[in-house]
Amino acid sequence: MTIQEFYGVFMPTVEYYGANLSKAVIALYFEDLMGYKASELAAALKLVRQTRKYPTMPTSAEILEALNGDEGDKAQKALDELAYAIRRYGPYRSVCFKDGAIMSVVRARGGWIKVCNLEGQDWENFKKWDFAKLYKIYAKTPQICPDYLIGESEANNSFNGVGGNEPVYFIGGANDGKFMGVAKFKALTEQKSPIKAILTGVVKRIGVR
């Protein structure tokens, strides 16, 4: 979501609540919410206006709750996103989820390749028990998530000394489906952290390809 899109969606709500927000405060709201699509933010703000009883401007936390749902909803949404990514990209491609808690869960269960290859009862147990439990833990500590999840192609090429040109595919948010060469991606992660800032800020400025 660009700053112009954000203003177009957000400022009518500010006016609705009669809030006198400084530019610095609006910038903080943008920092918290810029990883979402403008249409997603518009829907969340509509939900807040329709259900919230307080006359003051909602906080970022309240808007994020409307965007993501409660803990159970968020865990189920995250599991759906993981399953979608496994089907779309498989174990060979390296991936980076906007939701860092998903990456933390995958790392805890042995990494992207191993989770992609779970089958039968192992996959069912992971879906039914492991994922939600781990997700709720790691959602509280997003700063410890890995920068991305290494796929089989990158792992094999790195082992053979020819890695660096593989793509990292982004999953979730405005950059869903886009990709960046792993060498460039690693350079960016060393320059700027956390990863969410890369996906929503740096990536947008340099262009993902």
PDB file of C-alpha atoms in Angstrom:
ATOM      1  CA  MET A   1       0.000   0.000   0.000  1.00  0.00           C
ATOM      2  CA  THR A   2       1.443   3.347  -1.014  1.00  0.00           C
ATOM      3  CA  ILE A   3       1.279   6.422   1.191  1.00  0.00           C
ATOM      4  CA  GLN A   4      -1.230   7.945  -1.243  1.00  0.00           C
ATOM      5  CA  GLU A   5      -3.481   4.877  -1.005  1.00  0.00           C
ATOM      6  CA  PHE A   6      -3.166   4.958   2.760  1.00  0.00           C
ATOM      7  CA  TYR A   7      -4.215   8.592   2.978  1.00  0.00           C
ATOM      8  CA  GLY A   8      -7.174   7.965   0.688  1.00  0.00           C
ATOM      9  CA  VAL A   9      -8.469   5.165   2.932  1.00  0.00           C
ATOM     10  CA  PHE A  10      -7.346   6.332   6.366  1.00  0.00           C
ATOM     11  CA  MET A  11      -8.071  10.051   6.448  1.00  0.00           C
ATOM     12  CA  PRO A  12     -11.874   9.758   6.068  1.00  0.00           C
ATOM     13  CA  THR A  13     -11.860   7.647   9.246  1.00  0.00           C
ATOM     14  CA  VAL A  14      -9.768  10.279  11.016  1.00  0.00           C
ATOM     15  CA  GLU A  15     -12.362  12.859   9.984  1.00  0.00           C
ATOM     16  CA  TYR A  16     -15.194  10.525  11.019  1.00  0.00           C
ATOM     17  CA  TYR A  17     -13.834  10.397  14.576  1.00  0.00           C
ATOM     18  CA  GLY A  18     -12.953  14.087  14.610  1.00  0.00           C
ATOM     19  CA  ALA A  19      -9.371  13.230  15.510  1.00  0.00           C
ATOM     20  CA  ASN A  20      -6.681  15.891  15.363  1.00  0.00           C
ATOM     21  CA  LEU A  21      -3.696  13.730  14.477  1.00  0.00           C
ATOM     22  CA  SER A  22      -0.267  15.190  13.831  1.00  0.00           C
ATOM     23  CA  LYS A  23       1.753  14.162  10.793  1.00  0.00           C
ATOM     24  CA  ALA A  24       4.061  12.189  13.072  1.00  0.00           C
ATOM     25  CA  VAL A  25       1.176  10.181  14.528  1.00  0.00           C
ATOM     26  CA  ILE A  26      -0.282   9.513  11.074  1.00  0.00           C
ATOM     27  CA  ALA A  27       3.175   8.294  10.018  1.00  0.00           C
ATOM     28  CA  LEU A  28       3.124   5.814  12.917  1.00  0.00           C
ATOM     29  CA  TYR A  29      -0.257   4.498  11.806  1.00  0.00           C
ATOM     30  CA  PHE A  30       1.142   4.097   8.296  1.00  0.00           C
ATOM     31  CA  GLU A  31       4.196   2.237   9.596  1.00  0.00           C
ATOM     32  CA  ASP A  32       1.929  -0.209  11.438  1.00  0.00           C
ATOM     33  CA  LEU A  33      -0.535  -0.721   8.582  1.00  0.00           C
ATOM     34  CA  MET A  34       1.385  -0.257   5.338  1.00  0.00           C
ATOM     35  CA  GLY A  35       1.951  -3.984   4.809  1.00  0.00           C
ATOM     36  CA  TYR A  36      -1.721  -4.496   3.944  1.00  0.00           C
ATOM     37  CA  LYS A  37      -3.583  -3.757   0.747  1.00  0.00           C
ATOM     38  CA  ALA A  38      -5.673  -0.601   0.637  1.00  0.00           C
ATOM     39  CA  SER A  39      -8.809  -2.694   0.115  1.00  0.00           C
ATOM     40  CA  GLU A  40      -8.004  -4.760   3.223  1.00  0.00           C
ATOM     41  CA  LEU A  41      -7.506  -1.643   5.316  1.00  0.00           C
ATOM     42  CA  ALA A  42     -10.731  -0.120   4.000  1.00  0.00           C
ATOM     43  CA  ALA A  43     -12.677  -3.243   4.988  1.00  0.00           C
ATOM     44  CA  ALA A  44     -11.081  -3.286   8.456  1.00  0.00           C
ATOM     45  CA  LEU A  45     -11.840   0.388   9.073  1.00  0.00           C
ATOM     46  CA  LYS A  46     -15.438  -0.165   7.995  1.00  0.00           C
ATOM     47  CA  LEU A  47     -15.718  -3.031  10.486  1.00  0.00           C
ATOM     48  CA  VAL A  48     -14.264  -0.847  13.248  1.00  0.00           C
ATOM     49  CA  ARG A  49     -16.718   1.966  12.512  1.00  0.00           C
ATOM     50  CA  GLN A  50     -19.652  -0.425  12.509  1.00  0.00           C
ATOM     51  CA  THR A  51     -18.776  -2.308  15.701  1.00  0.00           C
ATOM     52  CA  ARG A  52     -16.731   0.018  17.888  1.00  0.00           C
ATOM     53  CA  LYS A  53     -18.759   1.986  20.453  1.00  0.00           C
ATOM     54  CA  TYR A  54     -16.113   4.471  21.577  1.00  0.00           C
ATOM     55  CA  PRO A  55     -16.067   7.937  19.964  1.00  0.00           C
ATOM     56  CA  THR A  56     -12.266   8.283  19.985  1.00  0.00           C
ATOM     57  CA  MET A  57      -9.896   7.360  17.171  1.00  0.00           C
ATOM     58  CA  PRO A  58      -9.112   3.612  17.216  1.00  0.00           C
ATOM     59  CA  THR A  59      -5.533   2.581  17.895  1.00  0.00           C
ATOM     60  CA  SER A  60      -3.331   0.659  15.480  1.00  0.00           C
ATOM     61  CA  ALA A  61      -3.862  -2.433  17.654  1.00  0.00           C
ATOM     62  CA  GLU A  62      -7.639  -2.217  17.216  1.00  0.00           C
ATOM     63  CA  ILE A  63      -7.335  -1.799  13.458  1.00  0.00           C
ATOM     64  CA  LEU A  64      -4.880  -4.704  13.255  1.00  0.00           C
ATOM     65  CA  GLU A  65      -7.303  -6.872  15.206  1.00  0.00           C
ATOM     66  CA  ALA A  66     -10.010  -6.029  12.679  1.00  0.00           C
ATOM     67  CA  LEU A  67      -7.572  -6.894   9.887  1.00  0.00           C
ATOM     68  CA  ASN A  68      -6.419 -10.191  11.379  1.00  0.00           C
ATOM     69  CA  GLY A  69      -9.150 -11.402  13.753  1.00  0.00           C
ATOM     70  CA  ASP A  70      -8.573 -12.919  17.206  1.00  0.00           C
ATOM     71  CA  GLU A  71      -5.792 -15.400  18.016  1.00  0.00           C
ATOM     72  CA  GLY A  72      -7.710 -18.435  16.819  1.00  0.00           C
ATOM     73  CA  ASP A  73      -8.742 -16.700  13.611  1.00  0.00           C
ATOM     74  CA  LYS A  74      -5.187 -15.524  12.976  1.00  0.00           C
ATOM     75  CA  ALA A  75      -3.754 -19.000  13.505  1.00  0.00           C
ATOM     76  CA  GLN A  76      -6.259 -20.522  11.080  1.00  0.00           C
ATOM     77  CA  LYS A  77      -5.631 -17.790   8.529  1.00  0.00           C
ATOM     78  CA  ALA A  78      -1.889 -18.346   8.874  1.00  0.00           C
ATOM     79  CA  LEU A  79      -2.287 -22.106   8.424  1.00  0.00           C
ATOM     80  CA  ASP A  80      -4.358 -21.528   5.288  1.00  0.00           C
ATOM     81  CA  GLU A  81      -1.626 -19.218   3.987  1.00  0.00           C
ATOM     82  CA  LEU A  82       1.038 -21.832   4.704  1.00  0.00           C
ATOM     83  CA  ALA A  83      -0.919 -24.579   2.959  1.00  0.00           C
ATOM     84  CA  TYR A  84      -1.477 -22.294  -0.037  1.00  0.00           C
ATOM     85  CA  ALA A  85       2.248 -21.502  -0.242  1.00  0.00           C
ATOM     86  CA  ILE A  86       3.205 -25.177  -0.048  1.00  0.00           C
ATOM     87  CA  ARG A  87       0.879 -25.958  -2.948  1.00  0.00           C
ATOM     88  CA  ARG A  88       2.052 -22.977  -4.997  1.00  0.00           C
ATOM     89  CA  TYR A  89       5.810 -23.076  -4.416  1.00  0.00           C
ATOM     90  CA  GLY A  90       6.671 -26.498  -3.023  1.00  0.00           C
ATOM     91  CA  PRO A  91       9.900 -27.475  -1.259  1.00  0.00           C
ATOM     92  CA  TYR A  92      12.272 -26.386  -4.045  1.00  0.00           C
ATOM     93  CA  ARG A  93      11.726 -22.622  -3.885  1.00  0.00           C
ATOM     94  CA  SER A  94      12.877 -20.312  -1.104  1.00  0.00           C
ATOM     95  CA  VAL A  95      10.064 -18.253   0.388  1.00  0.00           C
ATOM     96  CA  CYS A  96       9.515 -15.296   2.699  1.00  0.00           C
ATOM     97  CA  PHE A  97       6.199 -14.842   4.505  1.00  0.00           C
ATOM     98  CA  LYS A  98       5.051 -11.375   5.494  1.00  0.00           C
ATOM     99  CA  ASP A  99       3.821 -13.048   8.683  1.00  0.00           C
ATOM    100  CA  GLY A 100       7.074 -13.843  10.477  1.00  0.00           C
ATOM    101  CA  ALA A 101       5.343 -16.135  12.967  1.00  0.00           C
ATOM    102  CA  ILE A 102       4.661 -18.606  10.141  1.00  0.00           C
ATOM    103  CA  MET A 103       8.372 -18.738   9.358  1.00  0.00           C
ATOM    104  CA  SER A 104       9.204 -19.276  13.025  1.00  0.00           C
ATOM    105  CA  VAL A 105       6.783 -22.223  13.193  1.00  0.00           C
ATOM    106  CA  VAL A 106       8.226 -23.764  10.046  1.00  0.00           C
ATOM    107  CA  ARG A 107      11.792 -23.395  11.342  1.00  0.00           C
ATOM    108  CA  ALA A 108      10.787 -24.974  14.662  1.00  0.00           C
ATOM    109  CA  ARG A 109       9.355 -27.982  12.794  1.00  0.00           C
ATOM    110  CA  GLY A 110      12.539 -28.575  10.827  1.00  0.00           C
ATOM    111  CA  GLY A 111      12.456 -26.006   8.041  1.00  0.00           C
ATOM    112  CA  TRP A 112      10.632 -25.329   4.799  1.00  0.00           C
ATOM    113  CA  ILE A 113      11.732 -28.474   2.984  1.00  0.00           C
ATOM    114  CA  LYS A 114      10.698 -30.771   5.815  1.00  0.00           C
ATOM    115  CA  VAL A 115       7.307 -29.115   6.366  1.00  0.00           C
ATOM    116  CA  CYS A 116       6.563 -29.163   2.632  1.00  0.00           C
ATOM    117  CA  ASN A 117       7.220 -32.904   2.611  1.00  0.00           C
ATOM    118  CA  LEU A 118       4.952 -33.760   5.550  1.00  0.00           C
ATOM    119  CA  GLU A 119       2.367 -36.311   4.457  1.00  0.00           C
ATOM    120  CA  GLY A 120      -0.520 -38.344   5.800  1.00  0.00           C
ATOM    121  CA  GLN A 121      -0.902 -38.437   9.562  1.00  0.00           C
ATOM    122  CA  ASP A 122       2.212 -36.318  10.097  1.00  0.00           C
ATOM    123  CA  TRP A 123       0.632 -33.462   8.141  1.00  0.00           C
ATOM    124  CA  GLU A 124      -2.725 -33.926   9.875  1.00  0.00           C
ATOM    125  CA  ASN A 125      -1.100 -33.828  13.309  1.00  0.00           C
ATOM    126  CA  PHE A 126       0.842 -30.735  12.340  1.00  0.00           C
ATOM    127  CA  LYS A 127      -2.342 -28.975  11.163  1.00  0.00           C
ATOM    128  CA  LYS A 128      -4.472 -30.087  14.075  1.00  0.00           C
ATOM    129  CA  TRP A 129      -2.070 -29.679  16.987  1.00  0.00           C
ATOM    130  CA  ASP A 130       1.381 -28.278  16.333  1.00  0.00           C
ATOM    131  CA  PHE A 131       0.742 -25.289  14.113  1.00  0.00           C
ATOM    132  CA  ALA A 132      -1.795 -23.356  16.213  1.00  0.00           C
ATOM    133  CA  LYS A 133       0.115 -23.976  19.447  1.00  0.00           C
ATOM    134  CA  LEU A 134       3.433 -22.814  18.024  1.00  0.00           C
ATOM    135  CA  TYR A 135       1.913 -19.955  16.057  1.00  0.00           C
ATOM    136  CA  LYS A 136       0.367 -18.379  19.160  1.00  0.00           C
ATOM    137  CA  ILE A 137       3.770 -18.495  20.851  1.00  0.00           C
ATOM    138  CA  TYR A 138       5.796 -17.050  17.982  1.00  0.00           C
ATOM    139  CA  ALA A 139       3.222 -14.383  17.101  1.00  0.00           C
ATOM    140  CA  LYS A 140       4.228 -12.712  20.362  1.00  0.00           C
ATOM    141  CA  THR A 141       7.925 -12.628  19.419  1.00  0.00           C
ATOM    142  CA  PRO A 142       8.058 -11.619  15.716  1.00  0.00           C
ATOM    143  CA  GLN A 143      11.595 -10.261  16.075  1.00  0.00           C
ATOM    144  CA  ILE A 144      13.066 -13.766  16.301  1.00  0.00           C
ATOM    145  CA  CYS A 145      11.733 -15.028  12.977  1.00  0.00           C
ATOM    146  CA  PRO A 146      14.195 -16.046  10.243  1.00  0.00           C
ATOM    147  CA  ASP A 147      14.642 -13.665   7.320  1.00  0.00           C
ATOM    148  CA  TYR A 148      13.280 -16.295   4.929  1.00  0.00           C
ATOM    149  CA  LEU A 149      12.898 -20.056   4.480  1.00  0.00           C
ATOM    150  CA  ILE A 150      15.447 -21.867   2.351  1.00  0.00           C
ATOM    151  CA  GLY A 151      14.187 -24.167  -0.386  1.00  0.00           C
ATOM    152  CA  GLU A 152      15.808 -27.285  -1.741  1.00  0.00           C
ATOM    153  CA  SER A 153      17.196 -25.613  -4.861  1.00  0.00           C
ATOM    154  CA  GLU A 154      19.076 -22.980  -2.896  1.00  0.00           C
ATOM    155  CA  ALA A 155      20.246 -25.517  -0.305  1.00  0.00           C
ATOM    156  CA  ASN A 156      21.644 -27.820  -2.981  1.00  0.00           C
ATOM    157  CA  ASN A 157      23.301 -25.019  -4.942  1.00  0.00           C
ATOM    158  CA  SER A 158      24.833 -23.517  -1.819  1.00  0.00           C
ATOM    159  CA  PHE A 159      26.230 -26.921  -0.881  1.00  0.00           C
ATOM    160  CA  ASN A 160      27.809 -27.154  -4.323  1.00  0.00           C
ATOM    161  CA  GLY A 161      29.173 -23.612  -4.145  1.00  0.00           C
ATOM    162  CA  VAL A 162      27.015 -22.144  -6.922  1.00  0.00           C
ATOM    163  CA  GLY A 163      24.198 -20.494  -4.942  1.00  0.00           C
ATOM    164  CA  GLY A 164      23.081 -16.861  -4.981  1.00  0.00           C
ATOM    165  CA  ASN A 165      20.911 -16.558  -8.072  1.00  0.00           C
ATOM    166  CA  GLU A 166      17.832 -18.381  -6.774  1.00  0.00           C
ATOM    167  CA  PRO A 167      14.685 -16.294  -6.192  1.00  0.00           C
ATOM    168  CA  VAL A 168      13.033 -15.702  -2.824  1.00  0.00           C
ATOM    169  CA  TYR A 169       9.255 -15.577  -3.300  1.00  0.00           C
ATOM    170  CA  PHE A 170       7.200 -13.254  -1.105  1.00  0.00           C
ATOM    171  CA  ILE A 171       3.967 -14.507   0.431  1.00  0.00           C
ATOM    172  CA  GLY A 172       1.283 -12.256   1.893  1.00  0.00           C
ATOM    173  CA  GLY A 173       0.577  -8.540   1.781  1.00  0.00           C
ATOM    174  CA  ALA A 174       1.032  -6.247  -1.181  1.00  0.00           C
ATOM    175  CA  ASN A 175       4.125  -8.118  -2.454  1.00  0.00           C
ATOM    176  CA  ASP A 176       2.476 -11.548  -2.647  1.00  0.00           C
ATOM    177  CA  GLY A 177       3.783 -13.541  -5.597  1.00  0.00           C
ATOM    178  CA  LYS A 178       6.724 -11.232  -6.286  1.00  0.00           C
ATOM    179  CA  PHE A 179      10.303 -12.361  -5.925  1.00  0.00           C
ATOM    180  CA  MET A 180      13.873 -11.156  -5.554  1.00  0.00           C
ATOM    181  CA  GLY A 181      17.221 -12.820  -6.146  1.00  0.00           C
ATOM    182  CA  VAL A 182      18.505 -14.366  -2.944  1.00  0.00           C
ATOM    183  CA  ALA A 183      21.823 -12.491  -3.100  1.00  0.00           C
ATOM    184  CA  LYS A 184      20.085  -9.107  -3.308  1.00  0.00           C
ATOM    185  CA  PHE A 185      17.611 -10.164  -0.641  1.00  0.00           C
ATOM    186  CA  LYS A 186      20.378 -11.163   1.774  1.00  0.00           C
ATOM    187  CA  ALA A 187      22.134  -7.857   1.169  1.00  0.00           C
ATOM    188  CA  LEU A 188      18.958  -5.992   2.070  1.00  0.00           C
ATOM    189  CA  THR A 189      18.368  -7.991   5.234  1.00  0.00           C
ATOM    190  CA  GLU A 190      21.828  -7.034   6.421  1.00  0.00           C
ATOM    191  CA  GLN A 191      21.072  -3.365   5.809  1.00  0.00           C
ATOM    192  CA  LYS A 192      17.581  -3.088   7.245  1.00  0.00           C
ATOM    193  CA  SER A 193      15.534  -5.022   9.809  1.00  0.00           C
ATOM    194  CA  PRO A 194      12.972  -6.344  10.629  1.00  0.00           C
ATOM    195  CA  ILE A 195      11.968  -8.232   7.533  1.00  0.00           C
ATOM    196  CA  LYS A 196       8.525  -6.595   7.430  1.00  0.00           C
ATOM    197  CA  ALA A 197      10.208  -3.277   6.734  1.00  0.00           C
ATOM    198  CA  ILE A 198      12.018  -4.823   3.783  1.00  0.00           C
ATOM    199  CA  LEU A 199       8.880  -6.212   2.242  1.00  0.00           C
ATOM    200  CA  THR A 200       6.808  -3.081   2.672  1.00  0.00           C
ATOM    201  CA  GLY A 201       9.399  -0.375   2.302  1.00  0.00           C
ATOM    202  CA  VAL A 202      12.712  -1.177   0.636  1.00  0.00           C
ATOM    203  CA  VAL A 203      11.240  -3.654  -1.825  1.00  0.00           C
ATOM    204  CA  LYS A 204       8.684  -1.119  -2.953  1.00  0.00           C
ATOM    205  CA  ARG A 205      11.320   1.547  -3.580  1.00  0.00           C
ATOM    206  CA  ILE A 206      13.746  -0.564  -5.586  1.00  0.00           C
ATOM    207  CA  GLY A 207      11.152  -2.684  -7.386  1.00  0.00           C
ATOM    208  CA  VAL A 208      10.878  -6.458  -6.995  1.00  0.00           C
ATOM    209  CA  ARG A 209      11.983  -8.671  -9.855  1.00  0.00           C
TER     210      ARG A 209
END
